[in-house]
Coordinates of C-alpha atoms and ligand atoms in Angstrom, one line a residue:
M4 CA -51.4 21.8 97.3
E5 CA -53.5 24.5 95.7
F6 CA -55.0 23.5 92.3
L7 CA -55.8 25.9 89.4
R8 CA -59.5 25.7 89.1
N9 CA -60.7 28.0 86.3
T10 CA -59.1 25.9 83.6
W11 CA -59.9 22.9 81.4
Y12 CA -58.7 19.5 82.7
V13 CA -58.8 16.4 80.6
A14 CA -61.5 14.1 81.9
L15 CA -61.6 11.2 79.5
W16 CA -60.8 10.2 76.0
S17 CA -64.1 10.7 74.1
Q18 CA -64.0 7.1 72.9
D19 CA -64.1 5.8 76.5
L20 CA -67.6 7.2 77.3
A21 CA -70.3 5.2 75.6
P22 CA -74.0 6.1 75.6
E23 CA -75.8 4.7 78.8
Q24 CA -72.5 4.4 80.5
M25 CA -71.5 6.2 83.7
I26 CA -67.9 6.7 84.6
S27 CA -66.9 7.7 88.1
R28 CA -63.8 9.8 88.7
K29 CA -62.3 12.0 91.3
F30 CA -60.8 15.2 90.0
L31 CA -59.1 17.7 92.4
N32 CA -60.5 15.6 95.3
E33 CA -64.1 16.0 94.0
P34 CA -66.1 12.9 93.1
I35 CA -67.7 13.3 89.7
V36 CA -69.8 11.1 87.5
L37 CA -69.6 11.4 83.7
F38 CA -72.3 10.2 81.2
R39 CA -73.8 11.1 77.9
Q40 CA -77.2 12.8 77.5
A41 CA -79.8 11.8 74.9
D42 CA -78.2 14.0 72.2
G43 CA -74.8 12.4 72.9
K44 CA -73.3 15.4 74.6
A45 CA -71.2 14.5 77.6
A46 CA -72.2 15.8 81.1
A47 CA -70.5 15.8 84.5
L48 CA -72.2 15.9 87.8
A49 CA -71.1 15.9 91.4
D50 CA -71.2 12.2 92.3
A51 CA -73.3 12.4 95.4
C52 CA -77.1 12.5 95.4
A53 CA -78.6 15.7 97.1
H54 CA -81.0 13.5 99.1
R55 CA -78.7 11.3 101.1
F56 CA -75.4 11.6 99.3
S57 CA -75.3 8.1 97.6
P58 CA -72.9 8.0 94.7
L59 CA -74.9 8.6 91.6
S60 CA -72.4 6.5 89.6
M61 CA -73.7 3.4 91.4
G62 CA -77.1 4.0 89.8
K63 CA -77.9 4.0 86.1
V64 CA -78.7 6.1 83.1
V65 CA -82.4 5.9 82.4
K66 CA -84.8 7.3 79.8
G67 CA -81.6 7.8 77.7
A68 CA -80.6 10.9 79.5
N69 CA -81.2 10.9 83.3
V70 CA -79.0 9.6 86.0
R71 CA -81.1 7.6 88.5
C72 CA -79.8 7.4 92.1
P73 CA -79.2 3.8 93.2
Y74 CA -80.8 4.4 96.7
H75 CA -84.3 5.9 96.4
G76 CA -84.5 6.4 92.7
L77 CA -84.4 10.2 92.3
E78 CA -83.5 11.2 88.7
Y79 CA -81.2 14.0 87.6
D80 CA -80.7 15.5 84.2
G81 CA -77.4 16.7 82.7
T82 CA -77.7 20.1 84.4
G83 CA -77.8 18.5 87.8
K84 CA -81.5 19.3 88.3
C85 CA -83.7 16.6 89.9
V86 CA -86.4 15.9 87.4
F87 CA -88.2 12.9 88.8
N88 CA -89.2 11.8 92.3
P89 CA -90.9 8.3 92.2
H90 CA -92.3 8.7 95.8
S91 CA -95.7 9.8 97.0
T92 CA -96.8 13.0 95.3
G93 CA -93.6 13.2 93.3
Q94 CA -92.9 16.7 94.5
I95 CA -89.3 17.9 94.0
P96 CA -87.9 20.4 96.5
P97 CA -86.2 23.3 94.6
A98 CA -82.9 22.6 96.4
M99 CA -82.8 19.0 95.1
K100 CA -80.0 19.4 92.7
V101 CA -76.3 18.6 92.4
R102 CA -73.5 20.6 90.9
S103 CA -72.9 20.2 87.2
Y104 CA -69.5 20.9 85.7
P105 CA -69.1 22.4 82.3
V106 CA -67.8 19.9 79.8
A107 CA -66.5 20.3 76.2
E108 CA -65.6 17.7 73.6
K109 CA -62.7 18.6 71.4
H110 CA -59.7 16.9 69.7
S111 CA -61.2 13.5 70.7
I112 CA -61.1 14.5 74.4
I113 CA -63.8 15.2 77.0
W114 CA -62.6 18.3 78.9
I115 CA -64.0 19.4 82.2
W116 CA -64.0 22.9 83.8
M117 CA -63.5 22.7 87.5
G118 CA -63.8 26.4 88.4
E119 CA -66.6 28.7 89.5
K120 CA -66.0 31.2 86.7
E121 CA -67.8 30.9 83.4
A122 CA -66.1 28.2 81.3
D123 CA -64.1 29.7 78.5
L124 CA -63.8 27.5 75.4
S125 CA -61.0 29.5 74.0
L126 CA -58.8 28.3 76.8
I127 CA -58.7 24.7 75.4
P128 CA -55.1 24.4 74.1
D129 CA -54.6 23.4 70.4
F130 CA -54.4 19.6 70.2
S131 CA -55.6 19.5 66.6
V132 CA -52.9 16.9 65.9
L133 CA -55.4 14.5 67.5
D134 CA -58.1 15.3 64.9
P135 CA -58.6 12.5 62.4
D136 CA -55.9 12.4 59.7
P137 CA -55.3 9.1 57.7
K138 CA -51.7 10.2 57.2
K139 CA -51.0 10.4 60.9
P140 CA -51.6 7.0 62.6
V141 CA -52.4 7.2 66.3
S142 CA -51.3 4.8 69.0
K143 CA -53.7 3.5 71.6
R144 CA -55.5 6.3 73.4
D145 CA -54.4 5.0 76.8
W146 CA -54.5 6.1 80.4
L147 CA -53.1 5.2 83.9
L148 CA -53.9 6.3 87.4
M149 CA -50.4 7.3 88.5
Q150 CA -49.4 7.0 92.1
A151 CA -47.7 10.4 92.1
S152 CA -48.6 14.1 92.1
Y153 CA -49.3 15.8 88.8
E154 CA -46.5 18.3 89.5
L155 CA -43.8 15.7 89.8
I156 CA -45.0 14.0 86.6
A157 CA -45.0 17.3 84.8
D158 CA -41.5 18.0 86.1
N159 CA -40.5 14.7 84.6
L160 CA -42.0 15.5 81.2
M161 CA -40.6 19.0 81.0
D162 CA -37.1 17.6 81.5
L163 CA -36.6 14.8 79.1
S164 CA -33.0 14.4 80.0
H165 CA -34.2 11.5 82.2
S166 CA -35.1 9.5 79.1
A167 CA -31.4 8.8 78.6
V168 CA -31.3 7.1 82.0
I169 CA -34.7 5.8 83.0
H170 CA -35.8 4.9 79.5
E171 CA -32.4 3.7 78.3
G172 CA -32.8 1.4 75.3
I173 CA -36.4 2.6 74.6
L174 CA -36.4 6.4 74.4
G175 CA -32.7 7.2 75.0
S176 CA -29.3 5.8 75.6
E177 CA -25.9 6.7 77.1
H178 CA -25.3 8.6 73.8
T179 CA -28.4 10.8 74.3
V180 CA -27.5 12.1 77.8
K181 CA -26.1 15.4 76.6
G182 CA -28.7 17.5 74.9
N183 CA -28.9 21.2 74.1
V184 CA -31.8 22.5 76.2
T185 CA -33.8 25.6 75.0
I186 CA -36.7 27.3 76.7
E187 CA -39.3 29.5 75.0
Q188 CA -42.4 31.1 76.4
R189 CA -45.3 32.7 74.6
G190 CA -48.0 34.0 76.9
T191 CA -48.6 31.1 79.3
T192 CA -47.3 28.4 76.9
V193 CA -43.9 27.1 77.7
K194 CA -41.7 25.1 75.3
A195 CA -38.7 23.0 76.5
G196 CA -36.7 21.9 73.6
R197 CA -33.9 19.4 73.5
N198 CA -31.6 18.6 70.5
V199 CA -29.2 15.7 70.5
P200 CA -27.1 15.7 67.4
N201 CA -25.4 12.7 65.8
V202 CA -26.2 9.8 68.0
P203 CA -27.3 6.2 67.4
A204 CA -31.1 6.2 67.1
P205 CA -32.6 4.9 70.4
G206 CA -34.9 1.9 70.4
L207 CA -38.3 3.3 69.6
Y208 CA -36.9 5.9 67.2
D209 CA -34.9 3.3 65.4
L210 CA -38.0 1.1 65.1
I211 CA -40.0 3.8 63.3
Y212 CA -37.1 5.1 61.2
K213 CA -34.6 2.7 59.5
N214 CA -34.2 0.0 62.1
D215 CA -30.5 -0.1 61.5
G216 CA -29.1 1.6 64.7
R217 CA -27.4 4.2 62.6
Q218 CA -26.5 7.8 63.6
V219 CA -29.3 10.4 63.6
D220 CA -30.1 13.9 64.9
L221 CA -32.8 13.5 67.7
W222 CA -35.1 16.2 68.9
Q223 CA -37.6 16.4 71.7
D224 CA -39.7 19.6 71.9
M225 CA -42.2 19.6 74.8
R226 CA -44.9 22.1 74.9
W227 CA -46.8 22.8 78.1
D228 CA -50.1 24.5 78.7
A229 CA -51.9 25.0 81.9
P230 CA -52.9 23.1 83.9
A231 CA -50.8 20.1 82.7
C232 CA -51.4 19.5 79.0
M233 CA -48.3 18.6 77.0
L234 CA -47.4 17.9 73.4
N235 CA -44.0 16.5 72.6
D236 CA -42.9 17.1 69.0
T237 CA -40.1 14.5 68.8
G238 CA -38.3 12.6 66.0
V239 CA -35.1 11.7 64.2
T240 CA -33.5 12.7 60.9
E241 CA -30.2 12.1 59.2
P242 CA -27.4 14.0 60.8
G243 CA -27.5 17.6 59.5
A244 CA -30.7 17.0 57.5
P245 CA -33.9 19.1 58.1
R246 CA -36.5 17.6 60.4
E247 CA -39.1 17.4 57.5
E248 CA -36.9 14.6 56.0
G249 CA -37.0 12.5 59.1
T250 CA -39.9 10.9 61.0
G251 CA -41.3 11.1 64.5
F252 CA -44.4 11.5 66.6
Y253 CA -46.3 13.9 68.7
G254 CA -46.4 12.5 72.2
L255 CA -49.6 13.7 74.0
H256 CA -49.5 13.8 77.8
F257 CA -52.4 15.0 79.8
L258 CA -52.3 15.1 83.6
T259 CA -55.4 15.5 85.8
P260 CA -55.0 15.4 89.6
E261 CA -57.2 12.9 91.3
T262 CA -55.8 14.0 94.7
E263 CA -52.6 15.7 95.8
T264 CA -50.6 12.5 95.3
T265 CA -52.4 10.6 92.5
T266 CA -53.0 11.6 88.9
Y267 CA -54.9 10.5 85.9
Y268 CA -52.4 10.3 83.1
L269 CA -53.8 10.1 79.5
F270 CA -51.4 9.6 76.7
C271 CA -51.0 8.5 73.1
A272 CA -48.7 9.2 70.1
V273 CA -49.6 10.6 66.7
R274 CA -47.0 9.8 64.1
F275 CA -45.9 12.3 61.4
N276 CA -44.1 11.4 58.2
P277 CA -44.6 7.8 59.0
I278 CA -42.4 5.3 57.1
S279 CA -44.4 2.4 55.7
W280 CA -43.0 -1.1 55.7
G281 CA -46.3 -2.5 54.5
Q282 CA -48.6 -4.8 56.4
P283 CA -48.4 -6.6 58.8
L284 CA -45.3 -4.8 59.9
D285 CA -46.9 -1.3 60.1
G286 CA -49.6 -2.7 62.4
E287 CA -47.0 -4.4 64.5
I288 CA -45.0 -1.2 64.8
Q289 CA -48.1 0.7 65.9
T290 CA -48.8 -1.9 68.6
K291 CA -45.2 -1.7 69.7
I292 CA -45.3 2.1 70.1
S293 CA -48.4 1.8 72.3
E294 CA -46.8 -1.0 74.4
L295 CA -43.4 0.6 74.8
R296 CA -44.7 4.0 75.8
R297 CA -47.1 2.5 78.3
F298 CA -44.2 0.4 79.8
A299 CA -42.0 3.5 80.0
F300 CA -44.6 5.6 81.8
Q301 CA -46.1 2.9 84.0
E302 CA -43.1 0.8 85.0
Q303 CA -40.2 3.2 84.6
D304 CA -41.5 6.8 85.3
Q305 CA -44.1 5.9 87.8
T306 CA -41.7 3.7 89.8
I307 CA -39.2 6.4 90.2
I308 CA -41.6 9.3 90.7
K309 CA -43.6 7.5 93.3
A310 CA -40.4 6.6 95.2
Q311 CA -39.3 10.3 94.9
Q312 CA -42.7 11.4 96.2
D313 CA -42.5 8.9 99.2
R314 CA -39.1 10.5 100.1
I315 CA -40.4 14.1 99.8
L316 CA -43.7 13.7 101.7
G317 CA -43.5 14.8 105.2
Q318 CA -39.8 15.6 105.1
K319 CA -39.3 19.3 105.7
T320 CA -35.7 19.1 104.7
L321 CA -36.5 17.8 101.3
Q322 CA -38.6 20.6 99.9
H323 CA -36.0 22.6 98.0
P324 CA -34.2 20.6 95.4
V325 CA -30.7 21.6 94.2
L326 CA -31.2 22.4 90.5
L327 CA -29.2 21.8 87.4
D328 CA -29.5 23.5 84.0
I329 CA -31.6 20.5 82.8
D330 CA -34.3 21.8 85.2
A331 CA -35.0 24.9 83.1
G332 CA -38.2 23.5 81.7
P333 CA -39.8 22.4 85.1
V334 CA -38.7 25.7 86.7
R335 CA -40.3 27.8 83.9
Y336 CA -43.7 25.9 83.7
R337 CA -44.0 25.9 87.5
R338 CA -43.4 29.7 87.6
V339 CA -46.2 30.2 85.1
L340 CA -48.6 27.7 86.9
E341 CA -47.9 29.4 90.3
G342 CA -48.6 32.8 88.7
L343 CA -51.9 31.6 87.4
I344 CA -52.9 30.0 90.7
K345 CA -51.9 33.3 92.5
Q346 CA -54.0 35.4 90.1
E347 CA -57.0 33.1 90.7
R348 CA -56.6 33.3 94.4
E349 CA -56.4 37.1 94.4
A350 CA -59.5 37.3 92.1
T351 CA -61.4 35.1 94.5
N352 CA -60.3 37.1 97.5
T353 CA -61.3 40.3 95.9
L354 CA -64.7 38.9 95.0
Q355 CA -65.3 37.5 98.5
G356 CA -64.2 40.9 99.9
K357 CA -66.8 42.7 97.8
E358 CA -69.5 40.2 98.7
S359 CA -68.9 40.5 102.4
Q360 CA -69.0 44.3 102.1
A361 CA -72.3 44.1 100.3
A362 CA -73.8 41.7 102.9
Ligands
FES401 S1 -79.9 9.0 98.3 FE1 -80.4 9.4 96.3 S2 -82.5 9.2 96.2 FE2 -82.0 8.9 98.3
FE2_402 FE1 -40.3 9.4 81.2

């Protein structure tokens, strides 16, 4: 599997990286340690000391800003430069440094740039729905390490017809199987919409709406941006009524490959037009949203996607699925992603060609 590299991946929820803390991750097969510098800015370094390759993440943050290697105590700053050698004369060879990855903090997320090209902040997709707004309660900013490739999970999210089957009772039901699928593309942003008119409100939607199981119009509009950052504008309203009169949530889904077959999955839900039942019920509903969505992704999606992946891996005859019209979303986003990866590959080849000519 070839990954897109010159793009922003979601590393962590901002709230999960405290001062003095180090978090070890592997993104695109590369071990990385994340920590905060003295000014609070997040930094990301290759998680292997340049001296003898011990994981820096097993050391600690010292002097409020440096990472100290757990083995012989060399210290690195947020740029990856070795800034302190406790031994003999304290001399530091110029090559004593580790790779540092550009990091940005926006929309309550720490983003990491995995490519060699200069990081481009304008490429962070708009997730301002995550910026603080008292009128839009947010469920737990949660995450899972999924035992499945990010592509299979993105396929799952770009075709929400599965919610009627896998998530029956929570996010769908036998009534919500038939939806009208629409596909829209602007630049490299893909939207897969799904409208399901006049059906009994499925579990989670009923819970945040009228809790009476009555008929509603249901919509699920999933937006995809490279590499795998998704926003699902979803909700319910009275049959025939405009969406603004209903209620719903933005489902945020961020996928960052750990390896070809495992993926960090960060998620939460931001409610819009929330209906208040007063406390303590509102608090209980918020908790329930967090719990139900985690259950749906961890126990239901993961189980089936991992089993699907186990079937596909190493089976040459199972590489070309027979598609249905519900697959329009996965097909379109994969086409865009493959195009971006191809562009990146060609640009790298051209550059390498020029370099070898010059040498
Ligand atoms: S391995 Fe890091 S200081 Fe020796
Ligand atoms: Fe799902």
